[in-house]
Amino acid sequence: MRKRKMSVVSQVTIGILSVVLAIYLGVICYFGGAIHPFTSSRSQAIEIAKSHTDLKTPEAFGTATTNETTYSVIGLDKTGKEIGVIIPKNSSKLTVVELSKGISPEKLKEKDTTSIVLGLYHNQTIWEVNNASDFKIYDFKTGQQLM
């Protein structure tokens, strides 16, 4: 019995599809690994905030890096008030603030603002405003620029 050989067109087609599949899987693995630290930090921060405060519904997560790295979770507490929970990376001391008692982040927004994150700067609650070229730090309560 004679075996039929694959045509050149079939071999080339299978080869191209194999290369495309390998590239696709490589890209998926690369980006999956790249976002893993962020998603891991986010889920851990939400878990800590829910278990140690009255946070019920998390709505936003951010990372601020000033003189120390802090993670923040913003959301609603059990009474429906909007609160922010600030979790220092190298400390177990949480800071909880009612967002209504500080300046609205919308007032700090500029045309090239990429993000506004709640954080700590020398143990003071701040808003870190990130722009396309730099970042600024504002006092949470007064809105005064600190840096």
PDB file of N, CA and C in Angstrom, residues 46-116:
ATOM      1  N   ILE A  46      -8.012  44.563  48.012  1.00  0.00           N
ATOM      2  CA  ILE A  46      -9.467  44.526  48.223  1.00  0.00           C
ATOM      3  C   ILE A  46      -9.811  43.584  49.362  1.00  0.00           C
ATOM      4  N   GLU A  47      -9.158  42.450  49.403  1.00  0.00           N
ATOM      5  CA  GLU A  47      -9.392  41.476  50.487  1.00  0.00           C
ATOM      6  C   GLU A  47      -9.053  42.089  51.850  1.00  0.00           C
ATOM      7  N   ILE A  48      -7.901  42.755  51.948  1.00  0.00           N
ATOM      8  CA  ILE A  48      -7.490  43.390  53.211  1.00  0.00           C
ATOM      9  C   ILE A  48      -8.474  44.490  53.589  1.00  0.00           C
ATOM     10  N   ALA A  49      -8.844  45.326  52.619  1.00  0.00           N
ATOM     11  CA  ALA A  49      -9.760  46.433  52.902  1.00  0.00           C
ATOM     12  C   ALA A  49     -11.125  45.927  53.370  1.00  0.00           C
ATOM     13  N   LYS A  50     -11.628  44.891  52.750  1.00  0.00           N
ATOM     14  CA  LYS A  50     -12.933  44.346  53.151  1.00  0.00           C
ATOM     15  C   LYS A  50     -12.887  43.702  54.530  1.00  0.00           C
ATOM     16  N   SER A  51     -11.786  43.033  54.842  1.00  0.00           N
ATOM     17  CA  SER A  51     -11.731  42.302  56.108  1.00  0.00           C
ATOM     18  C   SER A  51     -11.380  43.191  57.303  1.00  0.00           C
ATOM     19  N   HIS A  52     -10.731  44.342  57.088  1.00  0.00           N
ATOM     20  CA  HIS A  52     -10.303  45.180  58.205  1.00  0.00           C
ATOM     21  C   HIS A  52     -11.055  46.506  58.321  1.00  0.00           C
ATOM     22  N   THR A  53     -11.959  46.784  57.397  1.00  0.00           N
ATOM     23  CA  THR A  53     -12.734  48.031  57.452  1.00  0.00           C
ATOM     24  C   THR A  53     -14.194  47.724  57.138  1.00  0.00           C
ATOM     25  N   ASP A  54     -14.997  48.785  57.046  1.00  0.00           N
ATOM     26  CA  ASP A  54     -16.417  48.630  56.717  1.00  0.00           C
ATOM     27  C   ASP A  54     -16.676  48.629  55.214  1.00  0.00           C
ATOM     28  N   LEU A  55     -15.630  48.540  54.402  1.00  0.00           N
ATOM     29  CA  LEU A  55     -15.791  48.543  52.950  1.00  0.00           C
ATOM     30  C   LEU A  55     -16.662  47.371  52.524  1.00  0.00           C
ATOM     31  N   LYS A  56     -17.681  47.694  51.747  1.00  0.00           N
ATOM     32  CA  LYS A  56     -18.586  46.648  51.263  1.00  0.00           C
ATOM     33  C   LYS A  56     -18.456  46.463  49.757  1.00  0.00           C
ATOM     34  N   THR A  57     -18.458  47.566  49.022  1.00  0.00           N
ATOM     35  CA  THR A  57     -18.435  47.499  47.566  1.00  0.00           C
ATOM     36  C   THR A  57     -17.225  48.252  47.012  1.00  0.00           C
ATOM     37  N   PRO A  58     -16.140  47.550  46.664  1.00  0.00           N
ATOM     38  CA  PRO A  58     -14.985  48.240  46.076  1.00  0.00           C
ATOM     39  C   PRO A  58     -15.299  48.709  44.660  1.00  0.00           C
ATOM     40  N   GLU A  59     -14.875  49.937  44.342  1.00  0.00           N
ATOM     41  CA  GLU A  59     -15.154  50.493  43.024  1.00  0.00           C
ATOM     42  C   GLU A  59     -13.898  50.860  42.242  1.00  0.00           C
ATOM     43  N   ALA A  60     -12.811  51.169  42.955  1.00  0.00           N
ATOM     44  CA  ALA A  60     -11.584  51.583  42.269  1.00  0.00           C
ATOM     45  C   ALA A  60     -10.369  51.135  43.072  1.00  0.00           C
ATOM     46  N   PHE A  61      -9.282  50.895  42.357  1.00  0.00           N
ATOM     47  CA  PHE A  61      -8.022  50.497  42.970  1.00  0.00           C
ATOM     48  C   PHE A  61      -6.913  51.318  42.346  1.00  0.00           C
ATOM     49  N   GLY A  62      -5.930  51.690  43.163  1.00  0.00           N
ATOM     50  CA  GLY A  62      -4.800  52.436  42.629  1.00  0.00           C
ATOM     51  C   GLY A  62      -3.544  52.195  43.434  1.00  0.00           C
ATOM     52  N   THR A  63      -2.418  52.502  42.818  1.00  0.00           N
ATOM     53  CA  THR A  63      -1.119  52.408  43.479  1.00  0.00           C
ATOM     54  C   THR A  63      -0.459  53.771  43.384  1.00  0.00           C
ATOM     55  N   ALA A  64      -0.065  54.318  44.533  1.00  0.00           N
ATOM     56  CA  ALA A  64       0.625  55.602  44.572  1.00  0.00           C
ATOM     57  C   ALA A  64       2.031  55.377  45.113  1.00  0.00           C
ATOM     58  N   THR A  65       2.997  55.981  44.475  1.00  0.00           N
ATOM     59  CA  THR A  65       4.371  55.871  44.940  1.00  0.00           C
ATOM     60  C   THR A  65       4.913  57.279  45.167  1.00  0.00           C
ATOM     61  N   THR A  66       5.011  57.640  46.438  1.00  0.00           N
ATOM     62  CA  THR A  66       5.584  58.933  46.825  1.00  0.00           C
ATOM     63  C   THR A  66       6.850  58.617  47.604  1.00  0.00           C
ATOM     64  N   ASN A  67       6.875  58.926  48.884  1.00  0.00           N
ATOM     65  CA  ASN A  67       8.024  58.514  49.694  1.00  0.00           C
ATOM     66  C   ASN A  67       7.881  57.057  50.120  1.00  0.00           C
ATOM     67  N   GLU A  68       6.716  56.475  49.883  1.00  0.00           N
ATOM     68  CA  GLU A  68       6.465  55.052  50.102  1.00  0.00           C
ATOM     69  C   GLU A  68       5.387  54.606  49.120  1.00  0.00           C
ATOM     70  N   THR A  69       5.312  53.323  48.870  1.00  0.00           N
ATOM     71  CA  THR A  69       4.291  52.786  47.983  1.00  0.00           C
ATOM     72  C   THR A  69       3.054  52.437  48.793  1.00  0.00           C
ATOM     73  N   THR A  70       1.896  52.906  48.315  1.00  0.00           N
ATOM     74  CA  THR A  70       0.635  52.588  48.980  1.00  0.00           C
ATOM     75  C   THR A  70      -0.364  52.101  47.942  1.00  0.00           C
ATOM     76  N   TYR A  71      -1.241  51.247  48.394  1.00  0.00           N
ATOM     77  CA  TYR A  71      -2.348  50.769  47.572  1.00  0.00           C
ATOM     78  C   TYR A  71      -3.616  51.389  48.131  1.00  0.00           C
ATOM     79  N   SER A  72      -4.516  51.792  47.266  1.00  0.00           N
ATOM     80  CA  SER A  72      -5.767  52.372  47.751  1.00  0.00           C
ATOM     81  C   SER A  72      -6.953  51.689  47.090  1.00  0.00           C
ATOM     82  N   VAL A  73      -7.985  51.520  47.894  1.00  0.00           N
ATOM     83  CA  VAL A  73      -9.241  50.959  47.416  1.00  0.00           C
ATOM     84  C   VAL A  73     -10.322  51.969  47.765  1.00  0.00           C
ATOM     85  N   ILE A  74     -11.084  52.376  46.769  1.00  0.00           N
ATOM     86  CA  ILE A  74     -12.176  53.318  46.972  1.00  0.00           C
ATOM     87  C   ILE A  74     -13.475  52.579  46.711  1.00  0.00           C
ATOM     88  N   GLY A  75     -14.449  52.821  47.581  1.00  0.00           N
ATOM     89  CA  GLY A  75     -15.732  52.167  47.409  1.00  0.00           C
ATOM     90  C   GLY A  75     -16.728  52.614  48.452  1.00  0.00           C
ATOM     91  N   LEU A  76     -17.818  51.887  48.545  1.00  0.00           N
ATOM     92  CA  LEU A  76     -18.886  52.217  49.475  1.00  0.00           C
ATOM     93  C   LEU A  76     -18.786  51.351  50.724  1.00  0.00           C
ATOM     94  N   ASP A  77     -19.061  51.972  51.876  1.00  0.00           N
ATOM     95  CA  ASP A  77     -19.084  51.196  53.117  1.00  0.00           C
ATOM     96  C   ASP A  77     -20.490  50.648  53.337  1.00  0.00           C
ATOM     97  N   LYS A  78     -20.703  50.043  54.487  1.00  0.00           N
ATOM     98  CA  LYS A  78     -21.980  49.390  54.771  1.00  0.00           C
ATOM     99  C   LYS A  78     -23.138  50.372  54.862  1.00  0.00           C
ATOM    100  N   THR A  79     -22.842  51.659  55.148  1.00  0.00           N
ATOM    101  CA  THR A  79     -23.910  52.666  55.243  1.00  0.00           C
ATOM    102  C   THR A  79     -24.117  53.421  53.939  1.00  0.00           C
ATOM    103  N   GLY A  80     -23.303  53.127  52.915  1.00  0.00           N
ATOM    104  CA  GLY A  80     -23.446  53.770  51.618  1.00  0.00           C
ATOM    105  C   GLY A  80     -22.551  54.974  51.418  1.00  0.00           C
ATOM    106  N   LYS A  81     -21.708  55.304  52.399  1.00  0.00           N
ATOM    107  CA  LYS A  81     -20.767  56.416  52.254  1.00  0.00           C
ATOM    108  C   LYS A  81     -19.575  55.964  51.413  1.00  0.00           C
ATOM    109  N   GLU A  82     -19.057  56.905  50.636  1.00  0.00           N
ATOM    110  CA  GLU A  82     -17.882  56.590  49.825  1.00  0.00           C
ATOM    111  C   GLU A  82     -16.635  56.790  50.684  1.00  0.00           C
ATOM    112  N   ILE A  83     -15.846  55.722  50.800  1.00  0.00           N
ATOM    113  CA  ILE A  83     -14.632  55.775  51.616  1.00  0.00           C
ATOM    114  C   ILE A  83     -13.425  55.358  50.788  1.00  0.00           C
ATOM    115  N   GLY A  84     -12.263  55.747  51.282  1.00  0.00           N
ATOM    116  CA  GLY A  84     -11.010  55.313  50.690  1.00  0.00           C
ATOM    117  C   GLY A  84     -10.193  54.599  51.746  1.00  0.00           C
ATOM    118  N   VAL A  85      -9.647  53.461  51.398  1.00  0.00           N
ATOM    119  CA  VAL A  85      -8.796  52.691  52.301  1.00  0.00           C
ATOM    120  C   VAL A  85      -7.393  52.700  51.710  1.00  0.00           C
ATOM    121  N   ILE A  86      -6.436  53.207  52.487  1.00  0.00           N
ATOM    122  CA  ILE A  86      -5.051  53.295  52.034  1.00  0.00           C
ATOM    123  C   ILE A  86      -4.241  52.245  52.780  1.00  0.00           C
ATOM    124  N   ILE A  87      -3.545  51.406  52.015  1.00  0.00           N
ATOM    125  CA  ILE A  87      -2.784  50.292  52.574  1.00  0.00           C
ATOM    126  C   ILE A  87      -1.315  50.479  52.207  1.00  0.00           C
ATOM    127  N   PRO A  88      -0.464  50.839  53.176  1.00  0.00           N
ATOM    128  CA  PRO A  88       0.970  50.959  52.882  1.00  0.00           C
ATOM    129  C   PRO A  88       1.566  49.592  52.539  1.00  0.00           C
ATOM    130  N   LYS A  89       2.482  49.575  51.593  1.00  0.00           N
ATOM    131  CA  LYS A  89       3.095  48.320  51.154  1.00  0.00           C
ATOM    132  C   LYS A  89       3.905  47.665  52.270  1.00  0.00           C
ATOM    133  N   ASN A  90       4.622  48.460  53.056  1.00  0.00           N
ATOM    134  CA  ASN A  90       5.519  47.907  54.068  1.00  0.00           C
ATOM    135  C   ASN A  90       5.018  48.123  55.492  1.00  0.00           C
ATOM    136  N   SER A  91       3.713  48.211  55.673  1.00  0.00           N
ATOM    137  CA  SER A  91       3.166  48.424  57.009  1.00  0.00           C
ATOM    138  C   SER A  91       1.782  47.796  57.072  1.00  0.00           C
ATOM    139  N   SER A  92       1.342  47.503  58.263  1.00  0.00           N
ATOM    140  CA  SER A  92       0.008  46.928  58.424  1.00  0.00           C
ATOM    141  C   SER A  92      -1.003  47.976  58.902  1.00  0.00           C
ATOM    142  N   LYS A  93      -0.587  49.233  58.985  1.00  0.00           N
ATOM    143  CA  LYS A  93      -1.462  50.310  59.456  1.00  0.00           C
ATOM    144  C   LYS A  93      -2.301  50.844  58.295  1.00  0.00           C
ATOM    145  N   LEU A  94      -3.607  50.602  58.362  1.00  0.00           N
ATOM    146  CA  LEU A  94      -4.521  51.084  57.326  1.00  0.00           C
ATOM    147  C   LEU A  94      -4.996  52.485  57.666  1.00  0.00           C
ATOM    148  N   THR A  95      -5.240  53.289  56.632  1.00  0.00           N
ATOM    149  CA  THR A  95      -5.829  54.608  56.801  1.00  0.00           C
ATOM    150  C   THR A  95      -7.156  54.608  56.062  1.00  0.00           C
ATOM    151  N   VAL A  96      -8.224  54.982  56.770  1.00  0.00           N
ATOM    152  CA  VAL A  96      -9.552  55.031  56.165  1.00  0.00           C
ATOM    153  C   VAL A  96     -10.023  56.483  56.183  1.00  0.00           C
ATOM    154  N   VAL A  97     -10.450  56.991  55.029  1.00  0.00           N
ATOM    155  CA  VAL A  97     -10.940  58.364  54.933  1.00  0.00           C
ATOM    156  C   VAL A  97     -12.306  58.375  54.260  1.00  0.00           C
ATOM    157  N   GLU A  98     -13.158  59.300  54.715  1.00  0.00           N
ATOM    158  CA  GLU A  98     -14.423  59.541  54.026  1.00  0.00           C
ATOM    159  C   GLU A  98     -14.122  60.515  52.899  1.00  0.00           C
ATOM    160  N   LEU A  99     -14.449  60.151  51.695  1.00  0.00           N
ATOM    161  CA  LEU A  99     -14.100  60.982  50.550  1.00  0.00           C
ATOM    162  C   LEU A  99     -14.855  62.305  50.555  1.00  0.00           C
ATOM    163  N   SER A 100     -16.015  62.353  51.199  1.00  0.00           N
ATOM    164  CA  SER A 100     -16.787  63.597  51.264  1.00  0.00           C
ATOM    165  C   SER A 100     -16.099  64.643  52.143  1.00  0.00           C
ATOM    166  N   LYS A 101     -15.140  64.240  52.977  1.00  0.00           N
ATOM    167  CA  LYS A 101     -14.440  65.169  53.869  1.00  0.00           C
ATOM    168  C   LYS A 101     -13.167  65.738  53.238  1.00  0.00           C
ATOM    169  N   GLY A 102     -12.923  65.415  52.003  1.00  0.00           N
ATOM    170  CA  GLY A 102     -11.754  65.928  51.294  1.00  0.00           C
ATOM    171  C   GLY A 102     -12.169  66.572  49.991  1.00  0.00           C
ATOM    172  N   ILE A 103     -11.196  67.101  49.298  1.00  0.00           N
ATOM    173  CA  ILE A 103     -11.458  67.734  48.005  1.00  0.00           C
ATOM    174  C   ILE A 103     -11.749  66.649  46.963  1.00  0.00           C
ATOM    175  N   SER A 104     -12.658  66.950  46.073  1.00  0.00           N
ATOM    176  CA  SER A 104     -13.010  66.000  45.020  1.00  0.00           C
ATOM    177  C   SER A 104     -11.853  65.867  44.030  1.00  0.00           C
ATOM    178  N   PRO A 105     -11.520  64.646  43.630  1.00  0.00           N
ATOM    179  CA  PRO A 105     -10.433  64.489  42.653  1.00  0.00           C
ATOM    180  C   PRO A 105     -10.745  65.148  41.313  1.00  0.00           C
ATOM    181  N   GLU A 106     -12.015  65.331  41.014  1.00  0.00           N
ATOM    182  CA  GLU A 106     -12.394  65.976  39.754  1.00  0.00           C
ATOM    183  C   GLU A 106     -11.911  67.419  39.696  1.00  0.00           C
ATOM    184  N   LYS A 107     -11.786  68.076  40.849  1.00  0.00           N
ATOM    185  CA  LYS A 107     -11.308  69.457  40.893  1.00  0.00           C
ATOM    186  C   LYS A 107      -9.820  69.549  40.593  1.00  0.00           C
ATOM    187  N   LEU A 108      -9.102  68.443  40.712  1.00  0.00           N
ATOM    188  CA  LEU A 108      -7.660  68.424  40.482  1.00  0.00           C
ATOM    189  C   LEU A 108      -7.300  67.993  39.065  1.00  0.00           C
ATOM    190  N   LYS A 109      -8.293  67.573  38.329  1.00  0.00           N
ATOM    191  CA  LYS A 109      -8.063  67.017  36.996  1.00  0.00           C
ATOM    192  C   LYS A 109      -7.672  68.121  36.007  1.00  0.00           C
ATOM    193  N   GLU A 110      -6.649  67.835  35.214  1.00  0.00           N
ATOM    194  CA  GLU A 110      -6.215  68.723  34.139  1.00  0.00           C
ATOM    195  C   GLU A 110      -6.467  68.026  32.811  1.00  0.00           C
ATOM    196  N   LYS A 111      -6.225  68.715  31.713  1.00  0.00           N
ATOM    197  CA  LYS A 111      -6.564  68.127  30.412  1.00  0.00           C
ATOM    198  C   LYS A 111      -5.709  66.909  30.063  1.00  0.00           C
ATOM    199  N   ASP A 112      -4.470  66.841  30.571  1.00  0.00           N
ATOM    200  CA  ASP A 112      -3.613  65.696  30.249  1.00  0.00           C
ATOM    201  C   ASP A 112      -3.464  64.719  31.417  1.00  0.00           C
ATOM    202  N   THR A 113      -4.397  64.746  32.364  1.00  0.00           N
ATOM    203  CA  THR A 113      -4.345  63.855  33.521  1.00  0.00           C
ATOM    204  C   THR A 113      -4.633  62.421  33.085  1.00  0.00           C
ATOM    205  N   THR A 114      -3.769  61.500  33.513  1.00  0.00           N
ATOM    206  CA  THR A 114      -3.962  60.091  33.180  1.00  0.00           C
ATOM    207  C   THR A 114      -4.602  59.316  34.327  1.00  0.00           C
ATOM    208  N   SER A 115      -4.312  59.706  35.585  1.00  0.00           N
ATOM    209  CA  SER A 115      -4.939  59.047  36.729  1.00  0.00           C
ATOM    210  C   SER A 115      -4.818  59.915  37.971  1.00  0.00           C
ATOM    211  N   ILE A 116      -5.745  59.702  38.885  1.00  0.00           N
ATOM    212  CA  ILE A 116      -5.722  60.357  40.189  1.00  0.00           C
ATOM    213  C   ILE A 116      -5.878  59.257  41.226  1.00  0.00           C
TER     214      ILE A 116
END
